[in-house]
Amino acid sequence: TSKTLTHLNAHLEKYKDLLSFLISKDNEQLKALDVIKKFWAGSNFHTILYIGQLETYKIIGYKNIVNWVFKEIEKEEDSSNNFKLYWDVLFSIIQKVLGRSDLAKIELKKVRICNEGLDLGTKKGLAEEIAKSEEAVEAAKEDEQALFTLVFKVLLLLYYKNIENSSFASETFKNNSAYQNGVIQRLIQIARKYRKDLEPLLSKIEDDFLKLEIPEVQKAFINLKHLK
């Protein structure tokens, strides 16, 4: 095992192809996250670090991490030691996805600035680099949209199950108004914390929630658009 970021990155760089092969399926990645949580049970810092770096190296997908976080949250009591860990993992992954988007935009801006004032021949040489940077920005935007769509959808559906579905598996969520309010407060916290990034996305992802045809979920999502 690696206890420092430098050692961890060195090992991931060396074995990333093997690890990607070994845990290429969604269920395998979820099991890997369980193993990390158990191994580093005494250190939230290392748990978040390992999960974050596995996502950075594209060994575990951010969607699987989000799904794992909420699967674990459903099983825990609000007061448990692990509860804060799961939310910290989620916020860490959101920051990584947004960070990649910001870096892609900065890189595109740099390439475009370099392109200004150059002669035609040199500009043609930069055209391919600009195109690649534009593709990276678009890919990053798609990741942002997919991430927040998933986070909001899971949270809103969790809230809906909590108040409407008496057969919902987790006893923690049944008839527990404090827990229900906790879920909604987390939803609002995410919406406010990442308001700048969410504003251009909310309209785009609204259709995904309208398709659910669940009035409570639709109403809760619409309310997100009016948060200040």
mmCIF file of C-alpha atoms in Angstrom:
data_model
loop_
_atom_site.group_PDB
_atom_site.id
_atom_site.type_symbol
_atom_site.label_atom_id
_atom_site.label_comp_id
_atom_site.label_asym_id
_atom_site.label_seq_id
_atom_site.Cartn_x
_atom_site.Cartn_y
_atom_site.Cartn_z
ATOM 1 C CA THR A 1 0.000 0.000 0.000
ATOM 2 C CA SER A 2 0.996 3.646 -0.501
ATOM 3 C CA LYS A 3 0.697 6.165 2.297
ATOM 4 C CA THR A 4 1.734 9.235 0.340
ATOM 5 C CA LEU A 5 0.273 10.773 -2.784
ATOM 6 C CA THR A 6 3.628 10.487 -4.579
ATOM 7 C CA HIS A 7 3.900 6.742 -3.945
ATOM 8 C CA LEU A 8 0.254 6.206 -4.781
ATOM 9 C CA ASN A 9 0.552 8.020 -8.099
ATOM 10 C CA ALA A 10 3.723 6.087 -8.954
ATOM 11 C CA HIS A 11 1.954 2.772 -8.363
ATOM 12 C CA LEU A 12 -1.157 3.836 -10.265
ATOM 13 C CA GLU A 13 0.934 5.038 -13.185
ATOM 14 C CA LYS A 14 2.749 1.701 -13.255
ATOM 15 C CA TYR A 15 -0.270 -0.580 -12.838
ATOM 16 C CA LYS A 16 -3.172 1.468 -14.216
ATOM 17 C CA ASP A 17 -3.617 -0.742 -17.304
ATOM 18 C CA LEU A 18 -3.688 -3.888 -15.180
ATOM 19 C CA LEU A 19 -6.071 -2.364 -12.634
ATOM 20 C CA SER A 20 -8.336 -1.052 -15.381
ATOM 21 C CA PHE A 21 -8.478 -4.566 -16.834
ATOM 22 C CA LEU A 22 -9.135 -6.245 -13.486
ATOM 23 C CA ILE A 23 -11.996 -3.924 -12.484
ATOM 24 C CA SER A 24 -13.397 -2.932 -15.867
ATOM 25 C CA LYS A 25 -17.012 -3.818 -14.978
ATOM 26 C CA ASP A 26 -19.288 -1.637 -12.854
ATOM 27 C CA ASN A 27 -19.867 -4.287 -10.174
ATOM 28 C CA GLU A 28 -16.113 -4.883 -9.914
ATOM 29 C CA GLN A 29 -15.499 -1.183 -9.375
ATOM 30 C CA LEU A 30 -18.157 -1.063 -6.652
ATOM 31 C CA LYS A 31 -16.471 -4.005 -4.916
ATOM 32 C CA ALA A 32 -13.114 -2.232 -5.199
ATOM 33 C CA LEU A 33 -14.604 0.795 -3.433
ATOM 34 C CA ASP A 34 -15.862 -1.471 -0.645
ATOM 35 C CA VAL A 35 -12.349 -2.896 -0.255
ATOM 36 C CA ILE A 36 -10.806 0.587 -0.033
ATOM 37 C CA LYS A 37 -13.355 1.612 2.592
ATOM 38 C CA LYS A 38 -12.660 -1.494 4.706
ATOM 39 C CA PHE A 39 -8.873 -1.312 4.362
ATOM 40 C CA TRP A 40 -8.714 2.357 5.334
ATOM 41 C CA ALA A 41 -11.513 2.131 7.908
ATOM 42 C CA GLY A 42 -9.443 4.156 10.348
ATOM 43 C CA SER A 43 -8.582 6.968 7.954
ATOM 44 C CA ASN A 44 -11.118 9.012 6.041
ATOM 45 C CA PHE A 45 -8.221 10.968 4.535
ATOM 46 C CA HIS A 46 -6.706 7.899 2.866
ATOM 47 C CA THR A 47 -10.107 6.587 1.772
ATOM 48 C CA ILE A 48 -10.898 9.855 -0.013
ATOM 49 C CA LEU A 49 -7.350 10.065 -1.408
ATOM 50 C CA TYR A 50 -7.375 6.561 -2.892
ATOM 51 C CA ILE A 51 -10.861 6.849 -4.363
ATOM 52 C CA GLY A 52 -10.056 10.255 -5.818
ATOM 53 C CA GLN A 53 -6.834 9.113 -7.464
ATOM 54 C CA LEU A 54 -8.457 5.980 -8.910
ATOM 55 C CA GLU A 55 -10.980 8.309 -10.534
ATOM 56 C CA THR A 56 -8.251 10.656 -11.753
ATOM 57 C CA TYR A 57 -6.485 7.768 -13.482
ATOM 58 C CA LYS A 58 -9.815 6.607 -14.995
ATOM 59 C CA ILE A 59 -9.556 3.258 -13.231
ATOM 60 C CA ILE A 60 -12.894 3.775 -11.484
ATOM 61 C CA GLY A 61 -15.554 5.912 -13.150
ATOM 62 C CA TYR A 62 -17.069 8.873 -11.335
ATOM 63 C CA LYS A 63 -20.579 7.543 -11.991
ATOM 64 C CA ASN A 64 -19.790 4.339 -10.115
ATOM 65 C CA ILE A 65 -18.351 6.366 -7.240
ATOM 66 C CA VAL A 66 -21.532 8.465 -7.022
ATOM 67 C CA ASN A 67 -23.722 5.348 -7.096
ATOM 68 C CA TRP A 68 -21.541 3.703 -4.444
ATOM 69 C CA VAL A 69 -21.738 6.782 -2.206
ATOM 70 C CA PHE A 70 -25.531 6.789 -2.204
ATOM 71 C CA LYS A 71 -25.740 3.022 -1.815
ATOM 72 C CA GLU A 72 -23.633 3.338 1.318
ATOM 73 C CA ILE A 73 -25.583 6.347 2.579
ATOM 74 C CA GLU A 74 -28.803 4.334 2.408
ATOM 75 C CA LYS A 75 -27.292 1.768 4.781
ATOM 76 C CA GLU A 76 -25.956 4.185 7.379
ATOM 77 C CA GLU A 77 -27.394 6.121 10.277
ATOM 78 C CA ASP A 78 -27.033 9.904 10.005
ATOM 79 C CA SER A 79 -24.903 9.903 13.152
ATOM 80 C CA SER A 80 -22.517 7.163 11.990
ATOM 81 C CA ASN A 81 -18.808 7.849 11.598
ATOM 82 C CA ASN A 82 -18.984 6.893 7.934
ATOM 83 C CA PHE A 83 -21.779 9.290 7.021
ATOM 84 C CA LYS A 84 -19.511 12.335 6.736
ATOM 85 C CA LEU A 85 -17.012 10.258 4.766
ATOM 86 C CA TYR A 86 -19.523 9.484 2.021
ATOM 87 C CA TRP A 87 -20.475 13.121 1.526
ATOM 88 C CA ASP A 88 -16.806 14.128 1.531
ATOM 89 C CA VAL A 89 -16.100 11.516 -1.157
ATOM 90 C CA LEU A 90 -18.979 12.899 -3.224
ATOM 91 C CA PHE A 91 -17.801 16.520 -2.929
ATOM 92 C CA SER A 92 -14.251 15.431 -3.733
ATOM 93 C CA ILE A 93 -15.383 13.765 -6.962
ATOM 94 C CA ILE A 94 -17.511 16.776 -7.932
ATOM 95 C CA GLN A 95 -14.457 18.996 -7.438
ATOM 96 C CA LYS A 96 -12.337 16.719 -9.626
ATOM 97 C CA VAL A 97 -14.825 16.749 -12.498
ATOM 98 C CA LEU A 98 -15.228 20.526 -12.285
ATOM 99 C CA GLY A 99 -11.469 20.942 -11.982
ATOM 100 C CA ARG A 100 -10.904 19.040 -15.216
ATOM 101 C CA SER A 101 -13.458 21.238 -16.911
ATOM 102 C CA ASP A 102 -11.723 24.410 -15.693
ATOM 103 C CA LEU A 103 -8.329 23.144 -16.849
ATOM 104 C CA ALA A 104 -9.706 22.270 -20.292
ATOM 105 C CA LYS A 105 -11.116 25.790 -20.654
ATOM 106 C CA ILE A 106 -7.824 27.362 -19.558
ATOM 107 C CA GLU A 107 -5.880 25.238 -22.029
ATOM 108 C CA LEU A 108 -8.201 26.209 -24.878
ATOM 109 C CA LYS A 109 -7.822 29.881 -23.975
ATOM 110 C CA LYS A 110 -4.012 29.553 -24.002
ATOM 111 C CA VAL A 111 -4.009 27.889 -27.425
ATOM 112 C CA ARG A 112 -6.309 30.550 -28.872
ATOM 113 C CA ILE A 113 -4.113 33.349 -27.481
ATOM 114 C CA CYS A 114 -1.050 31.706 -29.035
ATOM 115 C CA ASN A 115 -2.913 31.597 -32.325
ATOM 116 C CA GLU A 116 -3.540 35.350 -32.370
ATOM 117 C CA GLY A 117 -1.163 37.459 -34.430
ATOM 118 C CA LEU A 118 0.538 34.494 -36.090
ATOM 119 C CA ASP A 119 1.044 34.172 -39.818
ATOM 120 C CA LEU A 120 -1.365 32.012 -41.801
ATOM 121 C CA GLY A 121 1.019 29.082 -42.113
ATOM 122 C CA THR A 122 1.664 28.899 -38.382
ATOM 123 C CA LYS A 123 -2.053 29.223 -37.643
ATOM 124 C CA LYS A 124 -2.749 26.187 -39.782
ATOM 125 C CA GLY A 125 -0.275 24.280 -37.659
ATOM 126 C CA LEU A 126 -2.168 25.222 -34.501
ATOM 127 C CA ALA A 127 -5.571 24.389 -35.962
ATOM 128 C CA GLU A 128 -5.360 20.743 -34.928
ATOM 129 C CA GLU A 129 -4.295 21.659 -31.396
ATOM 130 C CA ILE A 130 -7.200 24.102 -31.108
ATOM 131 C CA ALA A 131 -9.618 21.433 -32.342
ATOM 132 C CA LYS A 132 -8.339 18.971 -29.732
ATOM 133 C CA SER A 133 -8.680 21.574 -26.985
ATOM 134 C CA GLU A 134 -12.243 22.350 -28.086
ATOM 135 C CA GLU A 135 -13.077 18.642 -28.004
ATOM 136 C CA ALA A 136 -11.631 18.400 -24.492
ATOM 137 C CA VAL A 137 -13.805 21.309 -23.325
ATOM 138 C CA GLU A 138 -16.936 19.730 -24.817
ATOM 139 C CA ALA A 139 -16.112 16.366 -23.235
ATOM 140 C CA ALA A 140 -15.611 18.085 -19.869
ATOM 141 C CA LYS A 141 -18.977 19.857 -20.190
ATOM 142 C CA GLU A 142 -20.652 16.528 -20.943
ATOM 143 C CA ASP A 143 -19.048 15.038 -17.823
ATOM 144 C CA GLU A 144 -20.332 17.966 -15.738
ATOM 145 C CA GLN A 145 -23.850 17.492 -17.064
ATOM 146 C CA ALA A 146 -23.783 13.723 -16.567
ATOM 147 C CA LEU A 147 -22.386 14.084 -13.040
ATOM 148 C CA PHE A 148 -24.931 16.600 -11.753
ATOM 149 C CA THR A 149 -27.787 14.816 -13.507
ATOM 150 C CA LEU A 150 -26.824 11.625 -11.684
ATOM 151 C CA VAL A 151 -26.291 13.313 -8.312
ATOM 152 C CA PHE A 152 -29.585 15.189 -8.413
ATOM 153 C CA LYS A 153 -31.517 12.250 -9.801
ATOM 154 C CA VAL A 154 -30.288 9.886 -7.092
ATOM 155 C CA LEU A 155 -30.901 12.432 -4.325
ATOM 156 C CA LEU A 156 -34.363 13.355 -5.568
ATOM 157 C CA LEU A 157 -35.379 9.737 -6.095
ATOM 158 C CA LEU A 158 -33.999 8.906 -2.662
ATOM 159 C CA TYR A 159 -36.189 11.620 -1.186
ATOM 160 C CA TYR A 160 -39.194 10.400 -3.164
ATOM 161 C CA LYS A 161 -38.717 6.783 -2.065
ATOM 162 C CA ASN A 162 -38.279 8.026 1.450
ATOM 163 C CA ILE A 163 -41.676 9.726 1.642
ATOM 164 C CA GLU A 164 -43.766 7.598 -0.729
ATOM 165 C CA ASN A 165 -42.529 4.015 -0.871
ATOM 166 C CA SER A 166 -43.318 2.040 2.265
ATOM 167 C CA SER A 167 -41.480 -0.989 0.870
ATOM 168 C CA PHE A 168 -38.193 0.906 0.549
ATOM 169 C CA ALA A 169 -35.483 -1.385 1.897
ATOM 170 C CA SER A 170 -33.648 0.916 4.272
ATOM 171 C CA GLU A 171 -35.336 1.264 7.660
ATOM 172 C CA THR A 172 -33.220 4.368 8.241
ATOM 173 C CA PHE A 173 -35.210 6.286 5.674
ATOM 174 C CA LYS A 174 -38.715 5.051 6.483
ATOM 175 C CA ASN A 175 -40.962 7.575 8.229
ATOM 176 C CA ASN A 176 -37.952 9.585 9.306
ATOM 177 C CA SER A 177 -38.702 13.249 8.735
ATOM 178 C CA ALA A 178 -35.314 14.346 10.093
ATOM 179 C CA TYR A 179 -33.560 12.132 7.619
ATOM 180 C CA GLN A 180 -35.836 13.325 4.806
ATOM 181 C CA ASN A 181 -34.964 16.910 5.641
ATOM 182 C CA GLY A 182 -31.296 15.943 5.736
ATOM 183 C CA VAL A 183 -31.465 14.639 2.185
ATOM 184 C CA ILE A 184 -33.136 17.807 0.950
ATOM 185 C CA GLN A 185 -30.633 19.985 2.811
ATOM 186 C CA ARG A 186 -27.773 18.137 1.136
ATOM 187 C CA LEU A 187 -29.456 18.681 -2.209
ATOM 188 C CA ILE A 188 -29.732 22.415 -1.538
ATOM 189 C CA GLN A 189 -26.151 22.501 -0.257
ATOM 190 C CA ILE A 190 -24.853 21.007 -3.503
ATOM 191 C CA ALA A 191 -26.988 23.338 -5.602
ATOM 192 C CA ARG A 192 -25.740 26.419 -3.745
ATOM 193 C CA LYS A 193 -22.117 25.296 -3.454
ATOM 194 C CA TYR A 194 -21.822 24.740 -7.201
ATOM 195 C CA ARG A 195 -24.276 27.387 -8.335
ATOM 196 C CA LYS A 196 -21.827 28.978 -10.799
ATOM 197 C CA ASP A 197 -21.222 25.647 -12.522
ATOM 198 C CA LEU A 198 -24.852 24.561 -12.378
ATOM 199 C CA GLU A 199 -26.551 27.622 -13.824
ATOM 200 C CA PRO A 200 -25.754 26.781 -17.482
ATOM 201 C CA LEU A 201 -26.625 23.110 -16.876
ATOM 202 C CA LEU A 202 -29.956 23.242 -15.060
ATOM 203 C CA SER A 203 -32.047 23.909 -18.153
ATOM 204 C CA LYS A 204 -30.206 21.217 -20.102
ATOM 205 C CA ILE A 205 -30.789 18.515 -17.505
ATOM 206 C CA GLU A 206 -34.365 19.524 -16.669
ATOM 207 C CA ASP A 207 -35.800 17.179 -19.325
ATOM 208 C CA ASP A 208 -34.201 14.214 -17.571
ATOM 209 C CA PHE A 209 -36.253 14.957 -14.467
ATOM 210 C CA LEU A 210 -39.487 15.762 -16.291
ATOM 211 C CA LYS A 211 -39.261 12.349 -17.956
ATOM 212 C CA LEU A 212 -39.433 10.711 -14.527
ATOM 213 C CA GLU A 213 -43.090 11.820 -14.311
ATOM 214 C CA ILE A 214 -42.935 11.977 -10.519
ATOM 215 C CA PRO A 215 -44.536 15.269 -9.394
ATOM 216 C CA GLU A 216 -42.593 15.478 -6.130
ATOM 217 C CA VAL A 217 -39.272 15.007 -7.898
ATOM 218 C CA GLN A 218 -40.176 17.453 -10.650
ATOM 219 C CA LYS A 219 -41.243 20.076 -8.122
ATOM 220 C CA ALA A 220 -38.084 19.653 -6.038
ATOM 221 C CA PHE A 221 -35.903 20.012 -9.129
ATOM 222 C CA ILE A 222 -37.742 23.117 -10.345
ATOM 223 C CA ASN A 223 -37.178 24.657 -6.910
ATOM 224 C CA LEU A 224 -33.443 24.159 -7.354
ATOM 225 C CA LYS A 225 -33.490 26.561 -10.286
ATOM 226 C CA HIS A 226 -34.743 29.345 -8.023
ATOM 227 C CA LEU A 227 -32.208 28.969 -5.236
ATOM 228 C CA LYS A 228 -30.065 32.023 -4.534
#
